[in-house]
XYZ file of C-alpha atoms in Angstrom:
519
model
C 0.000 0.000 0.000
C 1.428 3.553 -0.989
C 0.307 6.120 0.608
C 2.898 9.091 -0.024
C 1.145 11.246 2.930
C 3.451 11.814 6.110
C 3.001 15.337 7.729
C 4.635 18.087 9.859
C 2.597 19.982 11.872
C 3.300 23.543 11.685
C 2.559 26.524 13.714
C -0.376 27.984 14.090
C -1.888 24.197 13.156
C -0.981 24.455 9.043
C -0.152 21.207 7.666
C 2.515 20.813 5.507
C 2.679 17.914 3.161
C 5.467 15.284 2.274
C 3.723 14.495 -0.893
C 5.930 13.791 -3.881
C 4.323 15.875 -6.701
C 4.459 15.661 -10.566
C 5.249 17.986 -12.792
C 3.128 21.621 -12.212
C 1.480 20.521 -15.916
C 1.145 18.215 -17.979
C 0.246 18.050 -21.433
C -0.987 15.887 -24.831
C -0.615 12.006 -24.134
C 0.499 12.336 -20.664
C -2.476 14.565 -19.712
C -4.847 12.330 -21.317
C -4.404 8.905 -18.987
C -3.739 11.166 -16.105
C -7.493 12.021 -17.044
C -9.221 8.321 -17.140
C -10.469 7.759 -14.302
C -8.892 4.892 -12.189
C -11.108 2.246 -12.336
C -10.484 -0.197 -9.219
C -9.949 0.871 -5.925
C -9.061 -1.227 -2.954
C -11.129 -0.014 0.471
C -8.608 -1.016 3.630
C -8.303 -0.234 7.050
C -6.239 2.817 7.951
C -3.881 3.242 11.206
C -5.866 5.535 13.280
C -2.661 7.231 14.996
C -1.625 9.046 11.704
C -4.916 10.574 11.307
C -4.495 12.513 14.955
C -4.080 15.948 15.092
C -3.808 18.289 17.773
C -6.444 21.334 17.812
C -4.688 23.717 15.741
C -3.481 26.805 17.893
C -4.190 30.139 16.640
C -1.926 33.321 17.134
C -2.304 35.900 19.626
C -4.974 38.377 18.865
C -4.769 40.300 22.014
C -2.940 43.023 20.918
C -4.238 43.738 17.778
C -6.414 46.857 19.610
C -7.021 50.582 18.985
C -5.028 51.521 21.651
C -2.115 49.573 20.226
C -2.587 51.424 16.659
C -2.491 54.579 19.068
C 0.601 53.712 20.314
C 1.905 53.338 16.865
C 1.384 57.280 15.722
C 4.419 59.488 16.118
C 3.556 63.013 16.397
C 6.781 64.039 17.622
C 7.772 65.577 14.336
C 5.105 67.588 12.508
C 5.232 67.394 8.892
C 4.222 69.946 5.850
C 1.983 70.119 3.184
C 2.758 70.813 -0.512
C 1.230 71.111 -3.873
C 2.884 68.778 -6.853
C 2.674 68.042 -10.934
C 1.715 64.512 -10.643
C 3.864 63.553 -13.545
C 7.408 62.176 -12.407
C 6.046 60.778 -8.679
C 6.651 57.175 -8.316
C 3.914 56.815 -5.849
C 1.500 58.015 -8.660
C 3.421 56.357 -11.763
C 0.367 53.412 -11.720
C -2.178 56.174 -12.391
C -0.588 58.442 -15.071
C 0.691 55.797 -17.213
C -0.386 56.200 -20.578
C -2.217 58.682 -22.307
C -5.935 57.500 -21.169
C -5.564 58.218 -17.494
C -3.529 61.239 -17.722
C -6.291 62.322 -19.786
C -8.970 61.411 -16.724
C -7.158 63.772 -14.201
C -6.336 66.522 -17.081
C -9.889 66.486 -17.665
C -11.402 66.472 -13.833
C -8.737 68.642 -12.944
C -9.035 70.988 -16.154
C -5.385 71.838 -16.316
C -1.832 69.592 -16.059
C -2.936 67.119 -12.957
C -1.302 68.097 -9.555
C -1.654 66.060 -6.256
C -1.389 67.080 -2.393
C 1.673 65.356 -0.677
C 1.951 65.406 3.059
C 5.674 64.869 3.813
C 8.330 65.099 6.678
C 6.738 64.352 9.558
C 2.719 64.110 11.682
C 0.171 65.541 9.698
C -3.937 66.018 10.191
C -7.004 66.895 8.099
C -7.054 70.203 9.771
C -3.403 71.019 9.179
C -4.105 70.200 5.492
C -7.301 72.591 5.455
C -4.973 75.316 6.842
C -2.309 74.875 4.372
C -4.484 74.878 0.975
C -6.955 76.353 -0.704
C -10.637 75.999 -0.647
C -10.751 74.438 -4.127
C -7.901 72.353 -3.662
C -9.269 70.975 0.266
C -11.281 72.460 2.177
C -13.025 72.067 5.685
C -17.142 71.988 4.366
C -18.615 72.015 7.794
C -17.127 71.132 11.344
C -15.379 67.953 11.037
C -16.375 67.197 7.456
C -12.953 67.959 5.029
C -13.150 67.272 1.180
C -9.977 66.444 -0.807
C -10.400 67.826 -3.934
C -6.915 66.676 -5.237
C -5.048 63.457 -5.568
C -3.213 62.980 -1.743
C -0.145 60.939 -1.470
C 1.348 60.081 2.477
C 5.054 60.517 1.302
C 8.054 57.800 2.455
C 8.583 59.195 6.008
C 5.255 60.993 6.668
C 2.514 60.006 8.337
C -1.072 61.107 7.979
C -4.038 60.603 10.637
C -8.145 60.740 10.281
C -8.971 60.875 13.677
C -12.307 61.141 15.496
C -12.079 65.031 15.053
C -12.976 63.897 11.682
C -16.390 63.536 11.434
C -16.102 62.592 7.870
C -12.697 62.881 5.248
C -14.185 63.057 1.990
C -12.651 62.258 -1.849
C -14.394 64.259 -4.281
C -15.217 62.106 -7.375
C -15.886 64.868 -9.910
C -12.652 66.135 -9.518
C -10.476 62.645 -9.156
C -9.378 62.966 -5.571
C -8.164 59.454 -4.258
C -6.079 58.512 -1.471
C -1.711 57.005 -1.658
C -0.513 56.097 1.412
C 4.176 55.626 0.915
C 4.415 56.243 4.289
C 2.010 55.890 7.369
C -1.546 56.110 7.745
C -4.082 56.127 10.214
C -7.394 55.892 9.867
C -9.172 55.912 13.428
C -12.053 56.443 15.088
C -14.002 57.980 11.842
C -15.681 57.972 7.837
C -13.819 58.026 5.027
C -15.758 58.704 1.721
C -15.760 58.763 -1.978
C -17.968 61.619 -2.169
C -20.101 62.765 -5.275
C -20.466 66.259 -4.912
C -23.353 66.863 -7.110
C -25.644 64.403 -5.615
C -23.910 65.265 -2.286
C -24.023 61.467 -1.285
C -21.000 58.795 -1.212
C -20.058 57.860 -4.875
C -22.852 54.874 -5.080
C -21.747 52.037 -7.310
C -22.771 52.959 -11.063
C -20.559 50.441 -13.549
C -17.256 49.286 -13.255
C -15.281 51.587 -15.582
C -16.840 54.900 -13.547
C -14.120 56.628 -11.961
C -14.472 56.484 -7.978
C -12.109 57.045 -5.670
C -9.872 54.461 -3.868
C -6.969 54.356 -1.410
C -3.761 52.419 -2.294
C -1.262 51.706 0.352
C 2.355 50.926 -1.455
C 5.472 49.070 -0.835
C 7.256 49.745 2.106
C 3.928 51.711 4.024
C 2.270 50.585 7.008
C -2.247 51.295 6.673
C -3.954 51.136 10.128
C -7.946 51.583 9.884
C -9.391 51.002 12.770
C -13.197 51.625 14.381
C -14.345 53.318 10.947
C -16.375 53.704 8.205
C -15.135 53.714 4.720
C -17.271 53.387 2.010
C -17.779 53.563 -1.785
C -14.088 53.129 -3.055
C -12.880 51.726 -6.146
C -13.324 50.918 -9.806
C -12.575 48.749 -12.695
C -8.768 49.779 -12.972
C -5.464 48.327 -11.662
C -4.386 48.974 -7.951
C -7.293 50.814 -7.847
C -9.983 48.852 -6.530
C -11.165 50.115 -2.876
C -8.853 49.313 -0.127
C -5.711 48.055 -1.162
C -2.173 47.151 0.460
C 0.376 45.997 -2.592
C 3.635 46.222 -3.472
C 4.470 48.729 -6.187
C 4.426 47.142 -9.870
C 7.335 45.019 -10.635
C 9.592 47.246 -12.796
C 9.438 49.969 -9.912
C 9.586 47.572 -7.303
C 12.740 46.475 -8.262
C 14.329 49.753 -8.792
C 12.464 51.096 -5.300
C 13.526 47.951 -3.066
C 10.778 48.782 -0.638
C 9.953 45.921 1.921
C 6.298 44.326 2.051
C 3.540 47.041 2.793
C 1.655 45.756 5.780
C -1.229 47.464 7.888
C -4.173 46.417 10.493
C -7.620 46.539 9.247
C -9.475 46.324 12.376
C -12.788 46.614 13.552
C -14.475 48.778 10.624
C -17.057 48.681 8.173
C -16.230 48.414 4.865
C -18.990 48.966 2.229
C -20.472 49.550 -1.487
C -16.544 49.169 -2.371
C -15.370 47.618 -6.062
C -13.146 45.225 -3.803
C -13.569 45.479 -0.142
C -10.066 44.683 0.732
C -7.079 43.673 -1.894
C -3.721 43.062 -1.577
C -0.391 42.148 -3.617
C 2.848 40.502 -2.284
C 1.818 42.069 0.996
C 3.057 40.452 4.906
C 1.752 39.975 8.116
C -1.744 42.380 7.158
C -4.389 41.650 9.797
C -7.878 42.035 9.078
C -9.878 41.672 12.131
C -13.510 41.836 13.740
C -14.749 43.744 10.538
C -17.998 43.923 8.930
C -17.414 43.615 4.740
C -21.239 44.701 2.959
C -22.858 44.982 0.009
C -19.371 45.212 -2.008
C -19.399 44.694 -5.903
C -16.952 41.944 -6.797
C -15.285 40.620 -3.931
C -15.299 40.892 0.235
C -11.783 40.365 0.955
C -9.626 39.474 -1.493
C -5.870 38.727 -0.573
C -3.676 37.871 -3.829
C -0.118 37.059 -5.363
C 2.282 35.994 -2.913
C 0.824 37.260 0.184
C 1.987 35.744 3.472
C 1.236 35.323 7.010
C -2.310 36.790 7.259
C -4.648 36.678 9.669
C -8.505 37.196 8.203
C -10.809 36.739 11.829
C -14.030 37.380 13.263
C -14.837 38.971 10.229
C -18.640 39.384 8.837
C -18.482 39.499 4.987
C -22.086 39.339 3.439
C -24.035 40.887 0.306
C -20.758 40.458 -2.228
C -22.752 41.120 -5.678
C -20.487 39.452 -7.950
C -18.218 37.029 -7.006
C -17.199 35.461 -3.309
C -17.158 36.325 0.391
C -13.550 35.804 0.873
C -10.831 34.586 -0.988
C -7.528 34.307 -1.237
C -5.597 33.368 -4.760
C -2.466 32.892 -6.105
C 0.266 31.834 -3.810
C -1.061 33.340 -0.697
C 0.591 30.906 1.839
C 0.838 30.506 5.718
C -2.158 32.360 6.276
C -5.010 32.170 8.764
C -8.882 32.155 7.730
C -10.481 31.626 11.435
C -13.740 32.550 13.144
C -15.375 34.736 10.216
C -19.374 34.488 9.240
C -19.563 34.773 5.744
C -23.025 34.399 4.077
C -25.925 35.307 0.837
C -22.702 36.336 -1.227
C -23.461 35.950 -5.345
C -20.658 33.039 -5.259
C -18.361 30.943 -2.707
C -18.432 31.908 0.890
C -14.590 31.189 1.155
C -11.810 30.513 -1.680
C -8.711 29.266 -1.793
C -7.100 29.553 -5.276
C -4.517 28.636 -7.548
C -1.711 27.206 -5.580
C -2.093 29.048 -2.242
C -0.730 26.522 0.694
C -0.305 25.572 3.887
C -3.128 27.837 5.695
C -5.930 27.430 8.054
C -9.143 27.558 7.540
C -11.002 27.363 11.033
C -14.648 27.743 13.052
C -16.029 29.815 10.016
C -19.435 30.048 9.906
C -20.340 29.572 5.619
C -23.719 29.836 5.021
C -26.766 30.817 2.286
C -24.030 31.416 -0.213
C -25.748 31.116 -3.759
C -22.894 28.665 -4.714
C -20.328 26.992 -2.794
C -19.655 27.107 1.295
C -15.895 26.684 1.173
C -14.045 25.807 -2.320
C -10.233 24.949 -2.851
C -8.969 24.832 -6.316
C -5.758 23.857 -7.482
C -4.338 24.405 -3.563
C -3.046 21.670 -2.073
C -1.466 21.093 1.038
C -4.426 23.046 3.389
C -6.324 22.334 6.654
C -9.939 22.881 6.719
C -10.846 22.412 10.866
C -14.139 22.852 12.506
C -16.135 24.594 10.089
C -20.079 25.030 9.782
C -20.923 24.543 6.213
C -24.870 25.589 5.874
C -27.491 25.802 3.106
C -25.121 26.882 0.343
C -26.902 26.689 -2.434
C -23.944 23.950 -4.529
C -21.438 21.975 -2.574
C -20.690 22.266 0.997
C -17.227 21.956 0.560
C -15.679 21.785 -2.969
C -11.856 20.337 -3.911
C -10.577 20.590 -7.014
C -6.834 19.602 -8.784
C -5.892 19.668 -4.986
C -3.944 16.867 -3.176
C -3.436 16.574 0.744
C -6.607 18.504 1.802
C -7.620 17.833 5.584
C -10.863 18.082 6.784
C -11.475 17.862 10.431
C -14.510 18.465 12.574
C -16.452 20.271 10.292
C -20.031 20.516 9.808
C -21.498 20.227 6.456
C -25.507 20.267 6.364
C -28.089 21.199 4.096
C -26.143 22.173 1.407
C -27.692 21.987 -2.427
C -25.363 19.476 -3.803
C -22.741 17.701 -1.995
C -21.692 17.719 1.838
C -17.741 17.174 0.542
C -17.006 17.544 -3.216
C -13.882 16.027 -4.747
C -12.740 15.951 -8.450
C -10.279 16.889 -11.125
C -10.701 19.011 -13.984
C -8.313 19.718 -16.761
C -7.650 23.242 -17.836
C -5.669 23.686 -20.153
C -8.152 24.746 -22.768
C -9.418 27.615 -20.587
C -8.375 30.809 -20.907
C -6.257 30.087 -17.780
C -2.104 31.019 -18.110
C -0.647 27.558 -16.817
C 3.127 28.849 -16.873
C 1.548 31.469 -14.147
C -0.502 28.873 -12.460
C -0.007 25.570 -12.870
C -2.277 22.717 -11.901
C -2.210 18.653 -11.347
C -5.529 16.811 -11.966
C -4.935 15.166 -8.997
C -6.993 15.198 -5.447
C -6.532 13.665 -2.231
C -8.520 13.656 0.748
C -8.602 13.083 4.242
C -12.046 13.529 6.391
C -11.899 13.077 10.129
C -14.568 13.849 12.216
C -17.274 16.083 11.927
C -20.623 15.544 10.441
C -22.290 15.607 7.168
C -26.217 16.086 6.944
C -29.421 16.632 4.901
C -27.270 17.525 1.650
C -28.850 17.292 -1.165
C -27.277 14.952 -3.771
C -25.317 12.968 -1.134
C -22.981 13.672 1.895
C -19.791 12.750 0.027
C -18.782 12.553 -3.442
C -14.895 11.760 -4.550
C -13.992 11.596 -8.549
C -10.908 9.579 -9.288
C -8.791 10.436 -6.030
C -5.436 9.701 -5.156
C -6.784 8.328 -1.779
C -9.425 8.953 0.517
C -9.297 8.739 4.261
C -12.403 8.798 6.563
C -12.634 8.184 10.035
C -15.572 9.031 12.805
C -17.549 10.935 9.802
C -20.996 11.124 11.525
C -23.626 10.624 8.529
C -27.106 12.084 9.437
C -30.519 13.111 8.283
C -29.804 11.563 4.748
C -32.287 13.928 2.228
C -33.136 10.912 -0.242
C -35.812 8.396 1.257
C -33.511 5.542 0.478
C -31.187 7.018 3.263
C -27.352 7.184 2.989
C -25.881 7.522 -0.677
C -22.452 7.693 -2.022
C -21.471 9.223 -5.619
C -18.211 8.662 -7.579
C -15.590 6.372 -6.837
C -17.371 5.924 -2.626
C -20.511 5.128 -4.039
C -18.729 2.275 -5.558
C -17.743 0.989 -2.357
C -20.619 2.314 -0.105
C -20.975 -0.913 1.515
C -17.637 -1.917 2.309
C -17.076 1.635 3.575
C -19.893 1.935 5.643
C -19.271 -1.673 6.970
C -15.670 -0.276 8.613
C -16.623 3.279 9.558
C -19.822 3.262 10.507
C -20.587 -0.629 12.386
C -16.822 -1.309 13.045
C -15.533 2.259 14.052
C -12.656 1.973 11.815
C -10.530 4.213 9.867
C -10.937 3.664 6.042
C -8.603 4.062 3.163
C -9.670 3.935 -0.305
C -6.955 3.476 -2.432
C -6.677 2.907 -6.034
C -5.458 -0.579 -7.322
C -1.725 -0.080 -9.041
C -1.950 -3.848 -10.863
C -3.782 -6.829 -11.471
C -2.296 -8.798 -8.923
C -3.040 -6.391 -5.801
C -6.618 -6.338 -7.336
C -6.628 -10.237 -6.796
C -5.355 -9.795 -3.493
C-alpha cells in the first residue's frame, strides 16, 4: 500500500505535506491517462494514529487593539503640506501611465494634474485645510474635510483621520483618491468617496466609472481602525477600494521597498469595487470587521501574500463574485472565526496554488454557490467549520492533493456535503506557466458531520486516496437514506461496513496492478 502522505505539523496548526508531486502541468498524451479515471480501488483499514491531530493553535490576537494602533502614531515631528505636478512621482506612476488616465485627471482637474503630498513628519485633516486652498481641500462644515486633489502620504510621513474627523471626503468629480508611501491612520471615523453633485458617497454605477480608492504601497504601514469607509474603487489596476500591494514590478525592483503591511481592524467596509485587496503584501491583519454589500469581492488577498490573519470577520451581500478569498500563492495564512453568508458566489476561496493555511470555526452559510471551495491548492487544513445551506457543494476540492478536513459541519447544502474531483484546464483561458495545476486530489475527512445535503454527503472523482474516520452521517435527504457518488458510491458498503458498524478508519486506495486487485 502507498500512501505518499506523512506530515509536519506547523505553527499555528498548518499542515505541511510530504507528498511527492508531478510535474506543475502536464500536457498531450500524458495529460490524457492522467485524465481516465482509475477504475479499481481497494477499500482497507487505515492506522488511526496518523490521522491525529492536535487542535490547531491560533496566534495571539490580544494586541491587535485601537489603543495599540495609538501607540503606533508618532507626532513628535510635525510634517508639511505641498502642492505637486503629478507627472514624475513614483507613488502616482500606476495612475498616469499612458495617455488614457492622464487624460482622466487633465480632464477632472481641467489643467496639467497636480496632487497634495503630506511629507516630513505628523500631519492632520485640519493642518491640510490650513495649508491649501478651498478648491484644492477644504473644511465643508465642522469635522467634514473634502480632498479635492489626488493625496499621497510621502516615504517618512505620516497622515491621521482621527475622530475630530467627522467625515474625510474624496471628491469624485474632480479625481481625488487617497496614496498612502508612508504611514496612515485611519481611526475612530468615515472616510468617503464623495459625489459632490448628488452630495451622497459615490454609489456604485458600472465598473469603468471613476471612484475614488486608497492604495497603500510598498514599504507603508495602513492602520484603519473603528471606521467607516465606504464607496471606493473601480474597474482599474491597484485601484480597486482598499488596497495594500507592493508597487508594480519594474518599480519595485528599482524602489527595493519591503512588504507594505497594515491592520484593518474593527471597521465597516462597504459599497466598495473590492472590499479589501492586496499584492505581495506580509503579516496584514484584518480583524472583527464587517465587509457589505461590495461589488466583486469581500476580501480578497492575492499574489504571494503571506502570514495573514482574516478573523471574526462578517463578509455578506458580495454582488459578484465570493465572500472571501484568497488566490495565487497566498501561503501561511489564517482564515479563522469569520461568518460569511448570501454572497453571489463561494463563501470562502482558496485559489490557484495558495498553501499551507488554516481555515477554522467559520461560519459559511446561504451562499448562492459553494460554502468553502479549494482549487488547485493543495497542502491546506480545513478544521471545525459550519458549512450551511449553500446553495452547490458544501465543501468543494478541485486539482488539490493533501486537503484535511477535520470536525467540520457540512448540512443542508444543495449538492454535496464534501465535493472532490479533477478538472483539466488547459483549454481555458487560464495562463498555466503562471498557475499551474495537477488533476490530482486527495482527501482526508476526520470527524465532523455531514447532513441533509442534497445529492449525497460525500462525493470523490478519481482520487489519489481517501481517508475517513468518525464521519458522523445524518438526516440523509433521499428516502432511500445514505448515498455515495463517484468512486465511494462504488464501495458504499464496504465503507460503511468499517466506519460506521466497526468504528474503523478507512482508506480507499486505487489498485496499481492486477495482482493487488486479486489480493
Amino acid at each position: 500500500m502507498k500512501r505518499g502522505m506523512g506530515t509536519t505539523l506547523l505553527a499555528g496548526g498548518v499542515i505541511l505535506g510530504a507528498l511527492q508531486f508531478a510535474s506543475p502541468w502536464v500536457q498531450g498524451e500524458e495529460l490524457t491517462q492522467q485524465l481516465k479515471p482509475i477504475k479499481n480501488y481497494k477499500v482497507l483499514t487505515a492506522p488511526v494514529e496518523q490521522l491525529h491531530l492536535d487542535t490547531p493553535k491560533l496566534p495571539d490576537m490580544t494586541g491587535y487593539t485601537a489603543e495599540a494602533v495609538e501607540a503606533k502614531i508618532d507626532r513628535s515631528t510635525r510634517g508639511h503640506v505641498v502642492v505637486r505636478r503629478m507627472l514624475q512621482q513614483d507613488a502616482l506612476k500606476d495612475f498616469i501611465g499612458g495617455n488614457e488616465r492622464l487624460r482622466e485627471w487633465v480632464r477632472r482637474q481641467q489643467g496639467m494634474p497636480q496632487a497634495i503630498f503630506v511629507e516630513g513628519g505628523y500631519v492632520t485633516p485640519e493642518d491640510l485645510a490650513k495649508a491649501l486652498p478651498d478648491s484644492q481641500f477644504s473644511e465643508t462644515e465642522p469635522g467634514v474635510y473634502l480632498a479635492r486633489l489626488p493625496l499621497v502620504v510621502a516615504q517618512g510621513a505620516s497622515l491621521q483621520i482621527g475622530k475630530e474627523t467627522r467625515d474625510f471626503r474624496l471628491s469624485q468629480e474632480r479625481g481625488a483618491f487617497l496614496v498612502n508611501d508612508g504611514k496612515l491612520f485611519v481611526t475612530g471615523t468615515q472616510l468617503t468617496a464623495w459625489n459632490e453633485k448628488n452630495k451622497s458617497p459615490a454609489w456604485f454605477q458600472k465598473p469603468e466609472e471613476f471612484r475614488p480608492f486608497l492604495v497603500s504601497w510598498g514599504g507603508s504601514e495602513l492602520y484603519i481602525v473603528g471606521s467607516k469607509v465606504t464607496s471606493l474603487g473601480y474597474d482599474n489596476s491597484k485601484s480597486y477600494g482598499v488596497s495594500i500591494t507592493q508597487y508594480t514590478p519594474g518599480q519595485a525592483k528599482r524602489l527595493k521597498r519591503a512588504a507594505p503591511t497594515g491592520w484593518l481592524l474593527d471597521s465597516e467596509f462597504i459599497d466598495h469595487w473590492y472590499g479589501f485587496y492586496c499584492f505581495e503584501a506580509e503579516n496584514v491583519v484584518i480583524k472583527g470587521n464587517t465587509y457589505r454589500d461590495n461589488i466583486v469581492y469581500g476580501i480578497d488577498p492575492h499574489d504571494r501574500s503571506k502570514r495573514l490573519l482574516i478573523a471574526h470577520n462578517t463578509v455578506f451581500g458580495t454582488k459578484k463574485k465570493h465572500g472571501i478569498i484568497i488566490s495565487r500563492e497566498v501561503d501561511d495564512s489564517w482564515i479563522v472565526h469569520n461568518k460569511t453568508y448570501d454572497n453571489k458566489l463561494s463563501g470562502i476561496v482558496i485559489d490557484r496554488n495558495s498553501v499551507n493555511n488554516l481555515v477554522a470555526w467559520n461560519e459559511v452559510y446561504q451562499n448562492h454557490s459553494d460554502g468553502i471551495t479549494l482549487y488547485e491548492s493543495s497542502n491546506n487544513l480545513l478544521w471545525g467549520n459550519k458549512i450551511l445551506s449553500n446553495q452547490r457543494h458544501g465543501i468543494r476540492v478541485r486539482n488539490s492533493v493533501n486537503i484535511r478536513l477535520y470536525e467540520n459541519l457540512s448540512a443542508a447544502n444543495g449538492l454535496t456535503g464534501v465535493y472532490g474531483h479533477i478538472k483539466d484546464l488547459s483549454n481555458t483561458d487560464r495562463n498555466v506557466k503562471l498557475d499551474p495545476f495537477d488533476t490530482k486530489v486527495s482527501l482526508i475527512v476526520v470527524g465532523g458531520k455531514l447532513a441533509g445535503n442534497g445529492s449525497s454527503p460525500l462525493s470523490i472523482d478519481s482520487p489519489l486516496s481517501v481517508e475517513l474516520y468518525r464521519v458522523e452521517l445524518l438526516a440523509p435527504s433521499k428516502s432511500t437514506g445514505i448515498s455515495f457518488a463517484g468512486v465511494l458510491g462504488e464501495k458504499q458498503d464496504e465503507i460503511l461496513d468499517l466506519m460506521v458498524r466497526r468504528k474503523k478508519a478507512v482508506l480507499i486506495d486505487p489498485v496499481e496492478s492486477q495482482a493487488e486487485l486479486q489480493d
